[in-house]
């Protein structure tokens, strides 16, 4: 189960507000407790949420962790302005974002934290869509599909002539960027007649409430709502595969598997609270990533993240592109590049 930082489910939608309220009513005066500032991806939020809860307990709440959920792109904008210590990201940092960080003098460490799967879902009342090919997804989501692919029959002649209502994360979401990159072939290229929400929990509920819905979201939010959503198996020239942990681990759920990241401001690590948080995160990530319904990296990977800090290996191995889709067995090469690259 996803755990909430204030032990109240309602605050999962307003994490920054919840933290501020908790601090206001704590024995510590405002400003007295060190604060770790995090923002960015709603996909990665459940992981940092779980880490923050355990970390604050371990620190007897003498350190405060403030997590916002503005989406990967908006999170990077704040990060590159120096407004946050850590940026949650469901895709690699882009060249233009790297340039903004460089202009502001923000150097960073790129830390893979888990594996996720973009999960295509329909309403459980939909009994005829059990699998889709990547080609069918492209046909449905590409910009030219607006006004042309409006019903299930338009997509597959064997299906009924019922309207399709599409749902997706908002334009600031790394999930949106990753999905469009992989499926359509260009980041942020999508038909415009789509219902959007930055919060994946809101997205899941809207799909659950609409019998004609089809959408996509992060694996965690599907797992949290699997009683009211139906996952669709995906084929890419081979047999259709469901987004299960086993299929992500063995590399068969392609091309919608992806690594997700933390980006850490190098200067922020001079603050004891931030350094302690990152140390705690990497030493406990294998357990907490599983609790957050994601697939952990190999155990050694988290130690290598910390070793890169010691070695001052800053920057990104992706070269500012969101094109890398390494399978779990290829993650070792990625980690070696992160560790030993310049």
C-alpha positions as a LaTeX table, in Angstrom:
\begin{tabular}{lrrr}
\hline
Residue & $x$ (\AA) & $y$ (\AA) & $z$ (\AA) \\
\hline
Unk1 & 0.00 & 0.00 & 0.00 \\
Unk2 & 1.09 & 3.53 & $-0.66$ \\
Unk3 & 1.78 & 5.26 & 2.64 \\
Unk4 & 0.89 & 8.82 & 3.47 \\
Unk5 & 3.33 & 11.16 & 5.13 \\
Unk6 & 0.89 & 12.52 & 7.68 \\
Unk7 & $-0.97$ & 9.22 & 8.24 \\
Unk8 & $-4.04$ & 10.70 & 6.53 \\
Unk9 & $-5.07$ & 9.53 & 3.08 \\
Unk10 & $-6.52$ & 12.91 & 2.20 \\
Unk11 & $-3.12$ & 14.57 & 2.25 \\
Unk12 & $-1.74$ & 12.36 & $-0.51$ \\
Unk13 & $-3.28$ & 14.84 & $-2.94$ \\
Unk14 & $-1.79$ & 17.85 & $-1.18$ \\
Unk15 & 1.59 & 16.71 & 0.15 \\
Unk16 & 3.18 & 20.12 & 0.39 \\
Unk17 & 0.20 & 21.48 & 2.34 \\
Unk18 & 0.22 & 18.45 & 4.62 \\
Unk19 & 3.88 & 18.91 & 5.46 \\
Unk20 & 3.40 & 22.61 & 6.14 \\
Unk21 & 0.50 & 21.84 & 8.47 \\
Unk22 & 2.47 & 19.15 & 10.27 \\
Unk23 & 5.33 & 21.56 & 10.83 \\
Unk24 & 3.05 & 24.33 & 12.04 \\
Unk25 & 1.59 & 22.12 & 14.79 \\
Unk26 & 4.84 & 20.41 & 15.75 \\
Unk27 & 6.82 & 21.36 & 18.86 \\
Unk28 & 9.42 & 22.85 & 16.54 \\
Unk29 & 8.96 & 26.48 & 15.59 \\
Unk30 & 8.68 & 27.28 & 11.91 \\
Unk31 & 12.15 & 27.74 & 10.51 \\
Unk32 & 13.82 & 25.78 & 13.31 \\
Unk33 & 13.77 & 22.41 & 11.52 \\
Unk34 & 15.93 & 21.78 & 8.45 \\
Unk35 & 13.83 & 21.21 & 5.32 \\
Unk36 & 14.48 & 18.96 & 2.33 \\
Unk37 & 12.68 & 20.42 & $-0.70$ \\
Unk38 & 11.43 & 17.99 & $-3.36$ \\
Unk39 & 9.15 & 18.51 & $-6.37$ \\
Unk40 & 8.38 & 16.98 & $-9.74$ \\
Unk41 & 6.88 & 13.74 & $-11.02$ \\
Unk42 & 3.65 & 12.34 & $-9.60$ \\
Unk43 & 4.93 & 8.94 & $-10.75$ \\
Unk44 & 8.00 & 9.09 & $-8.50$ \\
Unk45 & 6.08 & 10.75 & $-5.65$ \\
Unk46 & 5.01 & 7.44 & $-4.00$ \\
Unk47 & 8.67 & 6.43 & $-3.72$ \\
Unk48 & 9.89 & 9.67 & $-2.13$ \\
Unk49 & 6.74 & 9.72 & 0.00 \\
Unk50 & 7.63 & 6.31 & 1.45 \\
Unk51 & 11.26 & 7.32 & 1.96 \\
Unk52 & 10.30 & 10.61 & 3.60 \\
Unk53 & 7.94 & 8.99 & 6.06 \\
Unk54 & 10.55 & 6.52 & 7.29 \\
Unk55 & 13.29 & 9.15 & 7.25 \\
Unk56 & 11.30 & 11.63 & 9.34 \\
Unk57 & 10.51 & 8.92 & 11.87 \\
Unk58 & 14.17 & 7.93 & 12.05 \\
Unk59 & 15.06 & 11.59 & 12.62 \\
Unk60 & 12.30 & 11.96 & 15.24 \\
Unk61 & 10.75 & 14.61 & 12.97 \\
Unk62 & 13.68 & 16.95 & 13.56 \\
Unk63 & 14.10 & 17.18 & 9.79 \\
Unk64 & 11.20 & 18.12 & 7.56 \\
Unk65 & 10.63 & 16.81 & 4.01 \\
Unk66 & 8.40 & 18.94 & 1.77 \\
Unk67 & 7.24 & 17.15 & $-1.41$ \\
Unk68 & 5.36 & 18.89 & $-4.20$ \\
Unk69 & 3.79 & 17.28 & $-7.28$ \\
Unk70 & 4.01 & 19.65 & $-10.23$ \\
Unk71 & 5.02 & 17.13 & $-12.91$ \\
Unk72 & 8.45 & 16.25 & $-14.27$ \\
Unk73 & 8.84 & 19.28 & $-16.56$ \\
Unk74 & 7.63 & 21.85 & $-14.02$ \\
Unk75 & 9.73 & 20.12 & $-11.38$ \\
Unk76 & 12.87 & 20.50 & $-13.48$ \\
Unk77 & 12.06 & 24.18 & $-14.01$ \\
Unk78 & 12.03 & 24.70 & $-10.24$ \\
Unk79 & 15.12 & 22.54 & $-9.78$ \\
Unk80 & 17.12 & 24.47 & $-12.37$ \\
Unk81 & 16.15 & 27.74 & $-10.67$ \\
Unk82 & 17.60 & 26.37 & $-7.44$ \\
Unk83 & 14.22 & 26.24 & $-5.72$ \\
Unk84 & 14.41 & 22.53 & $-4.81$ \\
Unk85 & 17.05 & 20.14 & $-3.52$ \\
Unk86 & 15.74 & 17.04 & $-5.28$ \\
Unk87 & 13.67 & 16.66 & $-8.44$ \\
Unk88 & 11.49 & 13.60 & $-9.00$ \\
Unk89 & 11.54 & 12.66 & $-12.69$ \\
Unk90 & 9.82 & 9.98 & $-14.74$ \\
Unk91 & 12.13 & 10.65 & $-17.70$ \\
Unk92 & 15.75 & 11.76 & $-18.15$ \\
Unk93 & 16.53 & 15.46 & $-18.01$ \\
Unk94 & 16.34 & 17.13 & $-21.44$ \\
Unk95 & 19.05 & 19.20 & $-23.14$ \\
Unk96 & 17.13 & 22.46 & $-22.73$ \\
Unk97 & 16.70 & 21.72 & $-19.01$ \\
Unk98 & 20.39 & 20.89 & $-18.66$ \\
Unk99 & 21.17 & 24.24 & $-20.30$ \\
Unk100 & 18.88 & 26.07 & $-17.85$ \\
Unk101 & 20.58 & 24.36 & $-14.93$ \\
Unk102 & 24.00 & 25.28 & $-16.32$ \\
Unk103 & 22.99 & 28.94 & $-16.72$ \\
Unk104 & 21.93 & 29.02 & $-13.07$ \\
Unk105 & 25.07 & 27.23 & $-11.92$ \\
Unk106 & 23.11 & 24.15 & $-10.80$ \\
Unk107 & 25.17 & 20.96 & $-11.05$ \\
Unk108 & 23.36 & 17.72 & $-10.33$ \\
Unk109 & 23.61 & 13.99 & $-9.75$ \\
Unk110 & 21.35 & 11.72 & $-11.80$ \\
Unk111 & 20.18 & 8.79 & $-9.67$ \\
Unk112 & 18.09 & 5.97 & $-11.16$ \\
Unk113 & 15.74 & 4.86 & $-8.40$ \\
Unk114 & 13.33 & 2.26 & $-9.83$ \\
Unk115 & 11.71 & 0.70 & $-12.86$ \\
Unk116 & 8.17 & 1.64 & $-13.87$ \\
Unk117 & 5.79 & 0.54 & $-16.60$ \\
Unk118 & 3.49 & 2.83 & $-18.53$ \\
Unk119 & 0.17 & 1.02 & $-18.10$ \\
Unk120 & $-2.67$ & 1.26 & $-20.60$ \\
Unk121 & $-6.03$ & 0.80 & $-18.90$ \\
Unk122 & $-9.73$ & 0.70 & $-19.71$ \\
Unk123 & $-12.84$ & 0.65 & $-17.58$ \\
Unk124 & $-13.63$ & $-2.88$ & $-16.27$ \\
Unk125 & $-17.01$ & $-2.73$ & $-18.03$ \\
Unk126 & $-15.09$ & $-2.92$ & $-21.30$ \\
Unk127 & $-15.16$ & $-6.66$ & $-22.12$ \\
Unk128 & $-13.74$ & $-6.59$ & $-25.65$ \\
Unk129 & $-10.40$ & $-4.77$ & $-25.32$ \\
Unk130 & $-7.90$ & $-7.13$ & $-23.74$ \\
Unk131 & $-4.83$ & $-6.25$ & $-25.78$ \\
Unk132 & $-3.56$ & $-3.55$ & $-28.12$ \\
Unk133 & $-0.55$ & $-3.35$ & $-30.38$ \\
Unk134 & 1.81 & $-0.38$ & $-30.36$ \\
Unk135 & 0.63 & 0.31 & $-33.92$ \\
Unk136 & $-2.99$ & 0.49 & $-32.71$ \\
Unk137 & $-1.97$ & 2.82 & $-29.89$ \\
Unk138 & $-0.20$ & 5.05 & $-32.39$ \\
Unk139 & $-3.25$ & 5.05 & $-34.67$ \\
Unk140 & $-5.39$ & 6.07 & $-31.70$ \\
Unk141 & $-3.13$ & 8.72 & $-30.13$ \\
Unk142 & $-1.35$ & 10.43 & $-33.03$ \\
Unk143 & $-2.42$ & 14.05 & $-33.76$ \\
Unk144 & $-4.16$ & 13.07 & $-37.02$ \\
Unk145 & $-6.48$ & 10.68 & $-35.16$ \\
Unk146 & $-8.67$ & 13.54 & $-33.93$ \\
Unk147 & $-11.96$ & 13.43 & $-35.82$ \\
Unk148 & $-10.96$ & 10.18 & $-37.54$ \\
Unk149 & $-10.66$ & 7.56 & $-34.77$ \\
Unk150 & $-13.63$ & 8.29 & $-32.53$ \\
Unk151 & $-15.10$ & 4.86 & $-31.79$ \\
Unk152 & $-13.76$ & 1.42 & $-30.97$ \\
Unk153 & $-14.96$ & 0.26 & $-34.39$ \\
Unk154 & $-12.79$ & 2.92 & $-36.02$ \\
Unk155 & $-9.80$ & 1.30 & $-34.33$ \\
Unk156 & $-10.80$ & $-2.33$ & $-34.92$ \\
Unk157 & $-13.73$ & $-3.35$ & $-37.19$ \\
Unk158 & $-14.52$ & $-6.27$ & $-34.87$ \\
Unk159 & $-15.27$ & $-3.92$ & $-31.97$ \\
Unk160 & $-18.53$ & $-2.01$ & $-31.33$ \\
Unk161 & $-19.24$ & 1.48 & $-32.61$ \\
Unk162 & $-19.01$ & 2.96 & $-29.11$ \\
Unk163 & $-17.32$ & 6.30 & $-28.50$ \\
Unk164 & $-13.80$ & 6.21 & $-27.04$ \\
Unk165 & $-13.07$ & 8.74 & $-24.29$ \\
Unk166 & $-9.31$ & 9.21 & $-23.95$ \\
Unk167 & $-7.51$ & 10.07 & $-20.70$ \\
Unk168 & $-3.87$ & 11.00 & $-20.19$ \\
Unk169 & $-1.50$ & 12.82 & $-17.83$ \\
Unk170 & $-1.05$ & 16.54 & $-18.49$ \\
Unk171 & 1.58 & 18.11 & $-20.75$ \\
Unk172 & 3.97 & 18.76 & $-17.83$ \\
Unk173 & 4.07 & 15.06 & $-17.01$ \\
Unk174 & 7.11 & 12.96 & $-17.84$ \\
Unk175 & 4.70 & 10.06 & $-18.31$ \\
Unk176 & 2.98 & 11.99 & $-21.12$ \\
Unk177 & 6.34 & 12.77 & $-22.71$ \\
Unk178 & 7.56 & 9.17 & $-22.45$ \\
Unk179 & 4.34 & 7.68 & $-23.82$ \\
Unk180 & 4.18 & 10.00 & $-26.81$ \\
Unk181 & 7.90 & 9.51 & $-27.51$ \\
Unk182 & 7.54 & 5.73 & $-27.57$ \\
Unk183 & 4.08 & 5.32 & $-29.10$ \\
Unk184 & 3.69 & 8.28 & $-31.45$ \\
Unk185 & 7.39 & 8.78 & $-32.17$ \\
Unk186 & 7.73 & 12.37 & $-30.95$ \\
Unk187 & 7.62 & 13.72 & $-27.42$ \\
Unk188 & 4.42 & 15.65 & $-26.64$ \\
Unk189 & 2.90 & 14.76 & $-30.02$ \\
Unk190 & $-0.69$ & 13.75 & $-29.32$ \\
Unk191 & $-4.24$ & 14.33 & $-30.44$ \\
Unk192 & $-5.76$ & 17.25 & $-28.56$ \\
Unk193 & $-9.21$ & 15.89 & $-27.70$ \\
Unk194 & $-7.99$ & 14.13 & $-24.56$ \\
Unk195 & $-9.12$ & 14.46 & $-20.93$ \\
Unk196 & $-6.03$ & 15.26 & $-18.84$ \\
Unk197 & $-4.99$ & 15.39 & $-15.19$ \\
Unk198 & $-1.54$ & 15.89 & $-13.67$ \\
Unk199 & $-2.43$ & 13.75 & $-10.66$ \\
Unk200 & $-2.47$ & 10.06 & $-11.63$ \\
Unk201 & $-4.84$ & 9.27 & $-8.76$ \\
Unk202 & $-7.39$ & 11.68 & $-10.23$ \\
Unk203 & $-6.78$ & 10.18 & $-13.67$ \\
Unk204 & $-7.41$ & 6.66 & $-12.36$ \\
Unk205 & $-10.69$ & 7.71 & $-10.75$ \\
Unk206 & $-11.94$ & 9.42 & $-13.91$ \\
Unk207 & $-11.25$ & 6.29 & $-15.98$ \\
Unk208 & $-12.99$ & 4.17 & $-13.33$ \\
Unk209 & $-16.05$ & 6.43 & $-13.62$ \\
Unk210 & $-16.27$ & 6.27 & $-17.44$ \\
Unk211 & $-17.28$ & 2.98 & $-19.09$ \\
Unk212 & $-16.02$ & 4.25 & $-22.48$ \\
Unk213 & $-12.60$ & 5.29 & $-21.17$ \\
Unk214 & $-9.11$ & 4.36 & $-22.26$ \\
Unk215 & $-6.02$ & 5.95 & $-20.78$ \\
Unk216 & $-2.51$ & 5.39 & $-19.50$ \\
Unk217 & $-0.77$ & 5.98 & $-16.20$ \\
Unk218 & 2.07 & 4.73 & $-14.03$ \\
Unk219 & 2.09 & 1.12 & $-12.80$ \\
Unk220 & 1.76 & 2.12 & $-9.13$ \\
Unk221 & $-1.51$ & 3.96 & $-9.73$ \\
Unk222 & $-2.89$ & 0.97 & $-11.61$ \\
Unk223 & $-1.90$ & $-1.39$ & $-8.77$ \\
Unk224 & $-3.51$ & 0.94 & $-6.24$ \\
Unk225 & $-6.73$ & 0.91 & $-8.29$ \\
Unk226 & $-6.70$ & $-2.55$ & $-9.91$ \\
Unk227 & $-10.17$ & $-3.39$ & $-8.58$ \\
Unk228 & $-11.67$ & $-0.55$ & $-10.60$ \\
Unk229 & $-9.37$ & $-0.51$ & $-13.64$ \\
Unk230 & $-8.51$ & $-3.13$ & $-16.26$ \\
Unk231 & $-4.95$ & $-3.32$ & $-17.60$ \\
Unk232 & $-4.51$ & $-3.88$ & $-21.33$ \\
Unk233 & $-1.79$ & $-6.23$ & $-22.61$ \\
Unk234 & 0.59 & $-4.62$ & $-25.12$ \\
Unk235 & 2.19 & $-6.23$ & $-28.17$ \\
Unk236 & 5.09 & $-4.89$ & $-30.20$ \\
Unk237 & 5.40 & $-7.48$ & $-32.95$ \\
Unk238 & 5.21 & $-10.39$ & $-30.51$ \\
Unk239 & 2.62 & $-11.83$ & $-28.12$ \\
Unk240 & 0.73 & $-9.26$ & $-26.05$ \\
Unk241 & 2.18 & $-8.85$ & $-22.55$ \\
Unk242 & 0.63 & $-7.45$ & $-19.37$ \\
Unk243 & 2.56 & $-4.96$ & $-17.19$ \\
Unk244 & 3.48 & $-7.28$ & $-14.31$ \\
Unk245 & 6.61 & $-7.12$ & $-12.17$ \\
Unk246 & 7.77 & $-10.43$ & $-13.69$ \\
Unk247 & 7.33 & $-9.13$ & $-17.24$ \\
Unk248 & 9.13 & $-5.88$ & $-16.46$ \\
Unk249 & 11.96 & $-7.81$ & $-14.81$ \\
Unk250 & 12.42 & $-10.25$ & $-17.70$ \\
Unk251 & 12.28 & $-7.46$ & $-20.26$ \\
Unk252 & 9.22 & $-8.75$ & $-22.13$ \\
Unk253 & 6.99 & $-5.74$ & $-21.40$ \\
Unk254 & 8.29 & $-3.52$ & $-24.16$ \\
Unk255 & 8.47 & $-0.75$ & $-25.18$ \\
Unk256 & 6.60 & 0.78 & $-22.24$ \\
Unk257 & 9.04 & $-0.07$ & $-19.42$ \\
Unk258 & 11.26 & 2.77 & $-18.21$ \\
Unk259 & 13.62 & 3.82 & $-15.43$ \\
Unk260 & 12.60 & 6.68 & $-13.14$ \\
Unk261 & 14.96 & 9.04 & $-11.37$ \\
Unk262 & 15.92 & 11.40 & $-8.61$ \\
Unk263 & 18.02 & 14.43 & $-9.57$ \\
Unk264 & 19.97 & 15.91 & $-6.68$ \\
Unk265 & 21.44 & 19.42 & $-6.58$ \\
Unk266 & 25.17 & 19.07 & $-5.87$ \\
Unk267 & 25.25 & 22.17 & $-3.67$ \\
Unk268 & 22.24 & 20.97 & $-1.68$ \\
Unk269 & 24.25 & 17.95 & $-0.57$ \\
Unk270 & 26.35 & 20.35 & 1.51 \\
Unk271 & 23.30 & 20.58 & 3.79 \\
Unk272 & 23.39 & 17.76 & 6.37 \\
Unk273 & 19.62 & 17.22 & 6.11 \\
Unk274 & 19.72 & 16.68 & 2.34 \\
Unk275 & 22.80 & 14.47 & 2.50 \\
Unk276 & 21.22 & 12.37 & 5.25 \\
Unk277 & 17.99 & 12.06 & 3.25 \\
Unk278 & 19.78 & 10.85 & 0.11 \\
Unk279 & 21.94 & 8.43 & 2.13 \\
Unk280 & 18.82 & 7.07 & 3.85 \\
Unk281 & 16.99 & 6.83 & 0.52 \\
Unk282 & 19.69 & 4.81 & $-1.22$ \\
Unk283 & 20.28 & 2.51 & 1.75 \\
Unk284 & 16.56 & 1.70 & 2.03 \\
Unk285 & 15.42 & 2.07 & $-1.58$ \\
Unk286 & 15.26 & $-1.63$ & $-2.45$ \\
Unk287 & 12.63 & $-2.17$ & 0.27 \\
Unk288 & 10.71 & 1.09 & $-0.11$ \\
Unk289 & 10.52 & 0.92 & $-3.91$ \\
Unk290 & 8.71 & $-2.42$ & $-3.59$ \\
Unk291 & 6.34 & $-0.95$ & $-0.98$ \\
Unk292 & 5.52 & 1.78 & $-3.50$ \\
Unk293 & 4.62 & $-0.87$ & $-6.14$ \\
Unk294 & 7.65 & $-0.38$ & $-8.38$ \\
Unk295 & 10.47 & $-2.69$ & $-9.45$ \\
Unk296 & 13.75 & $-2.00$ & $-7.61$ \\
Unk297 & 17.09 & $-1.79$ & $-9.37$ \\
Unk298 & 19.82 & $-4.34$ & $-8.60$ \\
Unk299 & 20.90 & $-3.87$ & $-4.97$ \\
Unk300 & 24.36 & $-2.60$ & $-5.91$ \\
Unk301 & 22.88 & 0.19 & $-8.00$ \\
Unk302 & 21.85 & 2.24 & $-4.99$ \\
Unk303 & 25.36 & 2.07 & $-3.55$ \\
Unk304 & 26.72 & 3.20 & $-6.90$ \\
Unk305 & 24.48 & 6.26 & $-6.76$ \\
Unk306 & 26.23 & 7.25 & $-3.53$ \\
Unk307 & 29.66 & 6.37 & $-4.93$ \\
Unk308 & 29.07 & 8.81 & $-7.79$ \\
Unk309 & 28.52 & 11.56 & $-5.24$ \\
Unk310 & 31.82 & 10.69 & $-3.56$ \\
Unk311 & 33.52 & 10.69 & $-6.97$ \\
Unk312 & 31.70 & 13.92 & $-7.98$ \\
Unk313 & 30.34 & 12.33 & $-11.17$ \\
Unk314 & 27.75 & 15.00 & $-12.01$ \\
Unk315 & 25.52 & 15.27 & $-15.07$ \\
Unk316 & 23.38 & 12.92 & $-17.16$ \\
Unk317 & 24.38 & 9.90 & $-19.24$ \\
Unk318 & 21.37 & 10.42 & $-21.52$ \\
Unk319 & 22.82 & 13.42 & $-23.32$ \\
Unk320 & 19.65 & 15.42 & $-22.84$ \\
Unk321 & 17.43 & 13.00 & $-24.77$ \\
Unk322 & 14.37 & 11.02 & $-23.70$ \\
Unk323 & 15.04 & 8.11 & $-26.03$ \\
Unk324 & 16.72 & 5.51 & $-23.82$ \\
Unk325 & 14.48 & 2.56 & $-22.99$ \\
Unk326 & 16.93 & 0.07 & $-21.43$ \\
Unk327 & 15.55 & $-3.29$ & $-20.34$ \\
Unk328 & 16.28 & $-4.33$ & $-16.74$ \\
Unk329 & 19.17 & $-6.55$ & $-17.84$ \\
Unk330 & 20.68 & $-3.55$ & $-19.66$ \\
Unk331 & 20.46 & $-1.32$ & $-16.58$ \\
Unk332 & 23.88 & $-2.59$ & $-15.49$ \\
Unk333 & 25.45 & $-0.90$ & $-18.53$ \\
Unk334 & 23.60 & 2.31 & $-17.70$ \\
Unk335 & 24.79 & 2.21 & $-14.11$ \\
Unk336 & 28.38 & 1.52 & $-15.18$ \\
Unk337 & 28.21 & 4.50 & $-17.51$ \\
Unk338 & 26.87 & 6.67 & $-14.71$ \\
Unk339 & 29.62 & 5.47 & $-12.38$ \\
Unk340 & 32.60 & 5.70 & $-14.71$ \\
Unk341 & 31.51 & 8.25 & $-17.30$ \\
Unk342 & 32.85 & 11.75 & $-17.37$ \\
\hline
\end{tabular}
